[in-house]
Amino acid sequence: MAKIPYKIYLDEKEIPRSWYNVRADMKNKPAPLLNPGTLQPMKAEELEGVFCKELIAQELDNDTAFFKIPDEIVEFYKMYRPSPLMRAYRLEKKLGTPAKIYYKFEGNNTSGSHKLNSAIAQAYYAKKQGLKGVTTETGAGQWGTALSMACAYFDLDCKVYMVKVSYEQKPFRREVMRTYGASVTPSPSMETEVGKRILAEHPGTTGSLGCAISEAVEVATTSEGYRYVLGSVLNQVLLHQSVIGLETKAALDKIGEKADIIVGCAGGGSNLGGLIAPFMGEKLRGENDYKIIAVEPSSCPSFTRGKFAYDFCDTGMICPLAKMYTLGSGFIPAPNHAGGLRFHGMSTILSQLYHDGYMEATSYKQTDVFEAAELFARTEGILPAPESSHAIKGAIDEALKCKEAGEEKTIVFGLTGTGYFDMVAYESFHDGKMSDHIPTDEEISQSLAKLPKSE
Amino acid sequence: MAKIPYKIYLDEKEIPRSWYNVRADMKNKPAPLLNPGTLQPMKAEELEGVFCKELIAQELDNDTAFFKIPDEIVEFYKMYRPSPLMRAYRLEKKLGTPAKIYYKFEGNNTSGSHKLNSAIAQAYYAKKQGLKGVTTETGAGQWGTALSMACAYFDLDCKVYMVKVSYEQKPFRREVMRTYGASVTPSPSMETEVGKRILAEHPGTTGSLGCAISEAVEVATTSEGYRYVLGSVLNQVLLHQSVIGLETKAALDKIGEKADIIVGCAGGGSNLGGLIAPFMGEKLRGENDYKIIAVEPSSCPSFTRGKFAYDFCDTGMICPLAKMYTLGSGFIPAPNHAGGLRFHGMSTILSQLYHDGYMEATSYKQTDVFEAAELFARTEGILPAPESSHAIKGAIDEALKCKEAGEEKTIVFGLTGTGYFDMVAYESFHDGKMSDHIPTDEEISQSLAKLPKSE
């Protein structure tokens, strides 16, 4: 048999034409969003002030298995999709493992991550609805960059609220967004009521995704012709990101390979949910079994140390309640936490699947993650984003277990993006100045004590 | 006929197995390097203190048309090669041109540019010779990053002297190089005799490639087990970079397309020389005609305003003399010149070809170049390096000429790299603070007055 190449490319004609909605195959559906006032499930019309109509339909649909991808979006996908599935021959050799390691590389576009897959979809539906623009939050800056690119493509205005700590660590992210015509504001800011309130309560805060979401939602709901869009957590985002998993599955099928273990990093769940979607579908339908592992930072451990409960998605408590693994909407990772994966909660889909035992979760300290990142860069050549490096670390550990057990398993992980804008964090790692912060049980309990009473 | 896809990928098996040496087809060979003391052609043994042996053989060989690419290098190339040839459908539409525009995208690797093609070759031969390490200079940082990656792969020490203005504009480039284990020193430095001399003569200088070359050569020749390597200008580098043109030609052949116009940016000539190699070969052999255009910055216009004469390759005047289009080895572009393409001279191969009328040259102001860059980013999605954007501007102008004339020509340009580390320059462009500097005739005459007397 011919040797499998390093890079497995599908043809442009093989870009999926439908997104796959894993909810259709879930027996226990993800819990509905609740109106924080009435504690009743949110109806479509209640969400229309915040979100675009077609996206709300996708958000609330637990039954339709496939959604056709509009031709305009497929056309945009052709700029960078299908993304390559890479065989990590060099990493395998370096580790001396009998395992076969593959990674789906989503960093081969200017936004530098998988976020573009959903950004272009959300911008498309906003344009179709005749909106002037959209608002959003960004943490590490990947989502904001992706949305800027998508908005430039459809000539939409784009207002980005960027978590202050990332804004300061990644000054050049702002310039990329500006190149694509977006405005970028560090969050919390004095531009919004909720920002002022948060700054008054927590002077000098370095921000959180939850704060930035509150600000972006406020601006969307108080500006004519604007809606809010979100890069992770939501069902619609996981739906769009299923393109990652569908391509991964198609590429593996093409080379006659079956995955045993699938590893993804998890912040809000967009990449992990997208990567595992078709595999999870098979698992839910009892057609195939896979070991599926979510990897999160020890400094923001929602799966591994959070509670499965209804909570606000934002710090300002103006968003609907979602049932998810959460650390409490007031939880803010310690300032020494670099990069993304800093959301206090987790996708309701993934939360339900994890709760029902369909997947595992593990967490790593950031110094260990950067060690894996550097090893990966030197062996595989690609400079990984800190977020993606959580999956690298998870995959390496699984490969080393295979080495110990002498098992030739097939490991597939998601390499969500590149680290070109994370050099401040790399510098602190090189200089031995990077530290770890693992929240104490007391810190987490205190944060969880403030969960809304919904049941 | 099926529509040509956006991205034309060759198979890994189609990576060229030989580099093509265009000198073999040149009737007028490039003039030999001269010993600056005797003014006699440099012999191989005279170069051995500076360069690796096999690279010297490649440097001096004007007759062998093809050099086999060692398997180890092909294996490394598979990390990122074949690089995609892209059809710029969106740019064509935006310009409203009947021209077909293709670009060979060399930014799809972590070094972010084509420089890796030669870096891995030079590191391979250094390793094969049993050296401990190599020294080099870098301008914009692309070559230094590429060499760091290549040295990490072969476990070689790597000392990089980086032009001070770029070191300051691109602080994060240093961290990428450190990720791959290299040391990086801003040039001119107080670490070398030549650096001290240059700093004494020009206090506060922002450096030049010529200065940095002098420092790197001094360190290589005075350190046991080290040799100097260079990322552009040299014949050997153009030889390695021919992989770009060979792949471009193969991809065009595959889709049944023939180039009419080929455009490349030109600093030292490595990308342009590589891109055009097989096309120029056909032109030299009279098999096909192509319009070939070199694009350079107005602030460093060696082709368009320099003199075809013997000159030093470095500011410290310790390197051999090369016959080339030059602005004088003391020429340093104004500090407001952003990015690379700042070498005072040009590849001897390209200089001879230009002198003999086989190619054209043009120059652009950097504000015009950044305007083209932003247009390209917004239409094609890729954030281009400032260097590459010279070729974009050149290609756009050719496409607009086609529009005016109603001609459906096929334009191919080299997109050498990405601009992730050039956001300081983009910021100054967005803020309207970017200025242009075109050297006066007097400035150029003064610099050329110091050319060595060699003939």
Coordinates of N, CA, C and O in Angstrom, one line a residue, chain A residues 3 5-7 9 12 75-82 86 90 109-110 149 152-153 169 171-172 174-176 178-181 374 377-383 420-421 423-424 426-427 430-431, chain B residues 3 5-7 9 12 75-82 86 90 109-110 149 152-153 169 171-172 174-176 178-181 374 377-383 420-421 423-424 426-427 430-431:
Chain A
K3 N 2.4 4.8 0.8 CA 2.5 5.5 2.1 C 1.5 6.6 2.1 O 1.3 7.4 1.2
P5 N 0.3 10.2 2.6 CA 1.1 11.5 2.6 C 1.0 12.2 3.9 O 0.2 11.9 4.8
Y6 N 1.9 13.2 4.0 CA 1.9 14.1 5.2 C 0.6 14.9 5.3 O 0.1 15.1 6.3
K7 N 0.2 15.4 4.1 CA -1.0 16.3 4.0 C -2.0 15.6 3.2 O -1.8 15.3 2.0
Y9 N -5.3 16.2 1.4 CA -6.2 17.2 0.9 C -7.4 16.6 0.3 O -7.3 15.7 -0.6
E12 N -11.8 20.6 -3.7 CA -12.8 21.7 -3.4 C -14.2 21.2 -3.6 O -15.1 21.6 -2.9
E75 N -18.7 29.1 -1.4 CA -17.8 29.8 -2.3 C -16.7 30.5 -1.4 O -15.5 30.5 -1.8
F76 N -17.1 31.0 -0.3 CA -16.1 31.6 0.6 C -15.2 30.5 1.2 O -14.0 30.7 1.3
Y77 N -15.8 29.4 1.6 CA -15.0 28.3 2.2 C -13.9 27.9 1.2 O -12.8 27.5 1.7
K78 N -14.1 28.1 -0.1 CA -13.1 27.6 -1.0 C -11.8 28.4 -0.9 O -10.8 28.0 -1.5
M79 N -11.9 29.6 -0.3 CA -10.6 30.4 0.0 C -9.6 29.5 0.8 O -8.4 29.7 0.6
Y80 N -10.1 28.7 1.7 CA -9.2 28.0 2.6 C -9.6 26.5 2.9 O -8.9 25.8 3.6
R81 N -10.7 26.1 2.4 CA -11.2 24.8 2.7 C -11.2 24.0 1.4 O -11.2 24.6 0.3
P82 N -11.2 22.6 1.4 CA -11.0 21.8 2.6 C -9.6 22.1 3.3 O -8.6 22.3 2.6
M86 N -3.4 16.3 8.5 CA -2.0 16.1 8.5 C -1.7 14.8 9.3 O -2.2 14.6 10.3
R90 N 6.5 13.0 12.1 CA 7.7 13.4 12.8 C 7.4 13.4 14.3 O 8.3 13.0 15.1
N109 N -5.7 29.8 7.4 CA -6.3 31.0 6.8 C -5.9 32.2 7.6 O -5.3 32.0 8.7
T110 N -6.1 33.4 7.1 CA -5.6 34.5 7.7 C -6.1 34.8 9.1 O -5.4 35.3 10.0
M149 N -13.0 39.5 8.9 CA -12.8 39.1 7.5 C -14.1 38.8 6.8 O -14.3 39.2 5.7
A152 N -16.0 42.1 6.1 CA -15.4 42.8 5.0 C -15.9 42.1 3.7 O -16.2 42.8 2.7
Y153 N -16.0 40.8 3.7 CA -16.5 40.1 2.5 C -17.9 40.5 2.1 O -18.2 40.6 0.9
Q169 N -2.0 42.0 25.5 CA -1.0 40.9 25.2 C -0.9 40.8 23.7 O 0.1 40.3 23.2
P171 N -1.4 43.3 20.8 CA -1.7 44.5 20.2 C -1.9 44.4 18.7 O -2.6 45.2 18.1
F172 N -1.2 43.5 18.1 CA -1.2 43.4 16.6 C -2.5 42.8 16.1 O -2.9 43.0 14.9
R174 N -5.4 43.7 16.9 CA -6.2 44.9 16.6 C -6.0 45.4 15.1 O -6.9 45.7 14.4
E175 N -4.7 45.4 14.8 CA -4.4 45.9 13.4 C -4.9 45.0 12.3 O -5.3 45.5 11.3
V176 N -4.9 43.7 12.6 CA -5.4 42.8 11.6 C -6.9 43.1 11.4 O -7.4 43.2 10.3
R178 N -8.4 45.8 12.0 CA -8.6 47.1 11.3 C -8.3 47.0 9.8 O -8.9 47.6 9.0
T179 N -7.4 46.1 9.5 CA -7.1 45.9 8.0 C -8.4 45.5 7.3 O -8.6 45.8 6.2
Y180 N -9.2 44.7 8.1 CA -10.5 44.2 7.5 C -11.6 45.2 7.8 O -12.8 44.9 7.6
G181 N -11.3 46.3 8.4 CA -12.3 47.4 8.6 C -13.1 47.4 9.8 O -14.1 48.1 10.0
E374 N 6.0 23.8 22.1 CA 7.4 24.0 21.6 C 7.9 22.7 20.9 O 8.5 22.7 19.9
A377 N 6.1 22.5 17.6 CA 6.7 23.5 16.6 C 8.0 22.9 16.1 O 8.2 23.0 14.9
R378 N 8.9 22.4 16.9 CA 10.2 22.0 16.5 C 10.1 20.7 15.7 O 11.0 20.4 14.8
T379 N 9.1 19.8 15.9 CA 9.0 18.6 15.2 C 8.1 18.7 13.9 O 8.5 18.3 12.8
E380 N 7.0 19.3 14.1 CA 6.0 19.3 13.0 C 6.1 20.6 12.2 O 5.5 20.8 11.1
G381 N 6.8 21.6 12.7 CA 7.1 22.8 12.0 C 6.1 23.9 12.3 O 6.4 25.1 12.2
I382 N 4.8 23.6 12.5 CA 3.8 24.6 12.7 C 3.8 25.2 14.1 O 3.9 24.4 15.1
L383 N 3.8 26.5 14.2 CA 3.8 27.2 15.5 C 2.3 27.2 16.0 O 1.5 27.9 15.4
Y420 N 0.9 32.9 15.9 CA 1.7 34.1 15.5 C 1.4 35.3 16.4 O 2.3 36.2 16.5
F421 N 0.3 35.4 17.0 CA -0.1 36.6 17.8 C 0.0 36.3 19.3 O -0.5 37.0 20.1
M423 N 3.0 35.7 20.8 CA 4.5 35.6 21.2 C 4.8 36.2 22.5 O 5.8 35.9 23.1
V424 N 3.9 37.1 23.1 CA 4.1 37.6 24.4 C 4.1 36.4 25.4 O 4.9 36.2 26.3
Y426 N 4.6 33.2 24.5 CA 5.8 32.3 24.3 C 7.0 32.9 24.9 O 7.9 32.2 25.4
E427 N 7.2 34.3 24.8 CA 8.3 35.0 25.4 C 8.4 34.7 26.9 O 9.4 34.3 27.5
H430 N 9.6 31.2 27.3 CA 11.1 31.1 27.1 C 11.9 31.6 28.2 O 13.0 31.1 28.5
D431 N 11.4 32.7 28.8 CA 12.2 33.4 29.8 C 12.0 32.8 31.2 O 12.5 33.3 32.2
Chain B
K3 N -14.5 24.1 -14.2 CA -14.0 25.4 -13.7 C -12.7 25.1 -12.9 O -12.6 24.1 -12.1
P5 N -10.2 25.3 -10.1 CA -10.5 25.6 -8.6 C -9.7 26.8 -8.2 O -8.8 27.3 -8.8
Y6 N -10.1 27.3 -7.0 CA -9.4 28.4 -6.4 C -7.9 28.0 -6.0 O -7.0 28.8 -6.2
K7 N -7.8 26.8 -5.6 CA -6.4 26.3 -5.1 C -6.0 25.2 -5.9 O -6.7 24.1 -5.9
Y9 N -3.5 22.3 -6.1 CA -2.5 21.6 -5.4 C -1.9 20.5 -6.2 O -2.6 19.8 -6.9
E12 N 2.1 15.4 -3.2 CA 3.4 15.3 -2.6 C 4.4 14.6 -3.5 O 5.6 14.9 -3.5
E75 N 12.0 15.3 2.0 CA 11.1 14.9 3.1 C 10.7 16.1 4.0 O 9.5 16.2 4.4
F76 N 11.6 17.1 4.1 CA 11.2 18.3 4.9 C 10.3 19.1 4.0 O 9.3 19.7 4.6
Y77 N 10.5 19.2 2.7 CA 9.6 20.0 1.9 C 8.2 19.5 2.0 O 7.2 20.3 1.9
K78 N 8.0 18.2 2.3 CA 6.6 17.6 2.4 C 5.8 18.2 3.5 O 4.6 18.1 3.6
M79 N 6.5 18.9 4.5 CA 5.8 19.6 5.6 C 4.9 20.7 5.0 O 3.9 21.0 5.6
Y80 N 5.3 21.3 3.9 CA 4.5 22.5 3.4 C 4.4 22.5 1.9 O 3.8 23.4 1.4
R81 N 5.2 21.7 1.2 CA 5.2 21.7 -0.2 C 4.4 20.5 -0.8 O 4.3 19.5 0.0
P82 N 4.0 20.5 -2.0 CA 3.9 21.6 -2.9 C 3.0 22.7 -2.3 O 2.0 22.4 -1.7
M86 N -2.8 29.6 -6.6 CA -4.1 30.1 -6.3 C -4.7 30.9 -7.5 O -3.9 31.7 -8.1
R90 N -11.5 36.4 -7.0 CA -12.1 37.5 -6.4 C -11.5 38.8 -6.8 O -12.1 39.9 -6.9
N109 N 3.6 28.3 5.4 CA 4.5 27.5 6.4 C 4.8 28.5 7.5 O 4.6 29.7 7.4
T110 N 5.3 28.0 8.6 CA 5.4 28.8 9.8 C 6.4 29.9 9.7 O 6.2 31.0 10.2
M149 N 14.0 27.4 11.9 CA 13.3 26.2 11.7 C 14.1 25.1 11.2 O 14.1 23.9 11.6
A152 N 16.7 23.9 13.7 CA 16.0 23.0 14.7 C 15.9 21.6 14.2 O 16.1 20.6 14.9
Y153 N 15.5 21.5 12.9 CA 15.2 20.2 12.3 C 16.5 19.4 12.3 O 16.5 18.2 12.5
Q169 N 10.8 47.0 14.9 CA 9.5 47.0 14.4 C 8.8 45.6 14.6 O 7.6 45.5 14.5
P171 N 9.2 42.9 17.1 CA 9.7 42.3 18.3 C 9.4 40.8 18.4 O 10.1 40.0 19.0
F172 N 8.2 40.4 17.8 CA 7.8 39.0 18.0 C 8.5 38.0 17.1 O 8.5 36.8 17.4
R174 N 11.6 37.8 16.9 CA 12.6 37.2 17.8 C 12.1 36.0 18.5 O 12.8 35.0 18.7
E175 N 10.9 36.1 19.1 CA 10.4 35.0 19.9 C 10.1 33.8 19.0 O 10.3 32.7 19.5
V176 N 9.7 34.0 17.8 CA 9.5 32.8 16.9 C 10.9 32.1 16.7 O 11.0 30.9 16.9
R178 N 13.4 32.2 18.7 CA 13.8 31.6 19.9 C 13.0 30.3 20.1 O 13.5 29.3 20.7
T179 N 11.7 30.3 19.7 CA 11.0 29.0 19.8 C 11.7 27.9 19.1 O 11.6 26.7 19.6
Y180 N 12.4 28.2 18.0 CA 13.1 27.2 17.3 C 14.6 27.2 17.7 O 15.4 26.5 17.1
G181 N 14.9 27.8 18.8 CA 16.2 27.7 19.5 C 17.3 28.6 19.0 O 18.5 28.4 19.3
E374 N -3.9 46.0 1.2 CA -5.2 46.0 1.9 C -6.3 45.5 1.0 O -7.2 44.7 1.4
A377 N -6.0 41.8 0.8 CA -6.4 41.1 2.0 C -7.9 41.0 2.0 O -8.5 40.0 2.3
R378 N -8.6 42.1 1.7 CA -10.0 42.2 1.8 C -10.7 41.3 0.7 O -11.8 40.8 0.9
T379 N -10.1 41.2 -0.5 CA -10.7 40.4 -1.5 C -10.3 38.9 -1.5 O -11.1 38.1 -1.6
E380 N -9.0 38.7 -1.4 CA -8.5 37.3 -1.5 C -8.4 36.7 -0.1 O -8.1 35.5 0.0
G381 N -8.5 37.5 1.0 CA -8.5 36.9 2.3 C -7.1 36.8 3.0 O -7.0 37.0 4.2
I382 N -6.1 36.6 2.2 CA -4.7 36.5 2.8 C -4.1 37.8 3.1 O -4.1 38.7 2.3
L383 N -3.6 37.9 4.3 CA -2.9 39.2 4.7 C -1.4 39.1 4.2 O -0.6 38.3 4.7
Y420 N 1.8 38.7 9.1 CA 1.4 38.7 10.5 C 2.4 39.5 11.4 O 2.0 39.9 12.5
F421 N 3.6 39.6 11.0 CA 4.6 40.3 11.8 C 4.9 41.7 11.3 O 5.9 42.3 11.7
M423 N 2.6 44.2 11.5 CA 1.4 45.0 11.9 C 1.8 46.4 12.3 O 1.0 47.3 12.3
V424 N 3.1 46.6 12.7 CA 3.5 48.0 13.0 C 3.4 48.9 11.7 O 2.9 50.0 11.7
Y426 N 1.5 48.1 9.0 CA 0.1 48.3 8.7 C -0.6 49.3 9.6 O -1.4 50.1 9.1
E427 N -0.2 49.3 10.9 CA -0.8 50.3 11.8 C -0.5 51.8 11.3 O -1.3 52.6 11.2
H430 N -2.7 52.5 8.4 CA -4.1 52.7 8.8 C -4.2 54.1 9.4 O -5.3 54.8 9.2
D431 N -3.2 54.5 10.2 CA -3.3 55.8 10.8 C -2.9 57.0 9.9 O -2.8 58.1 10.4

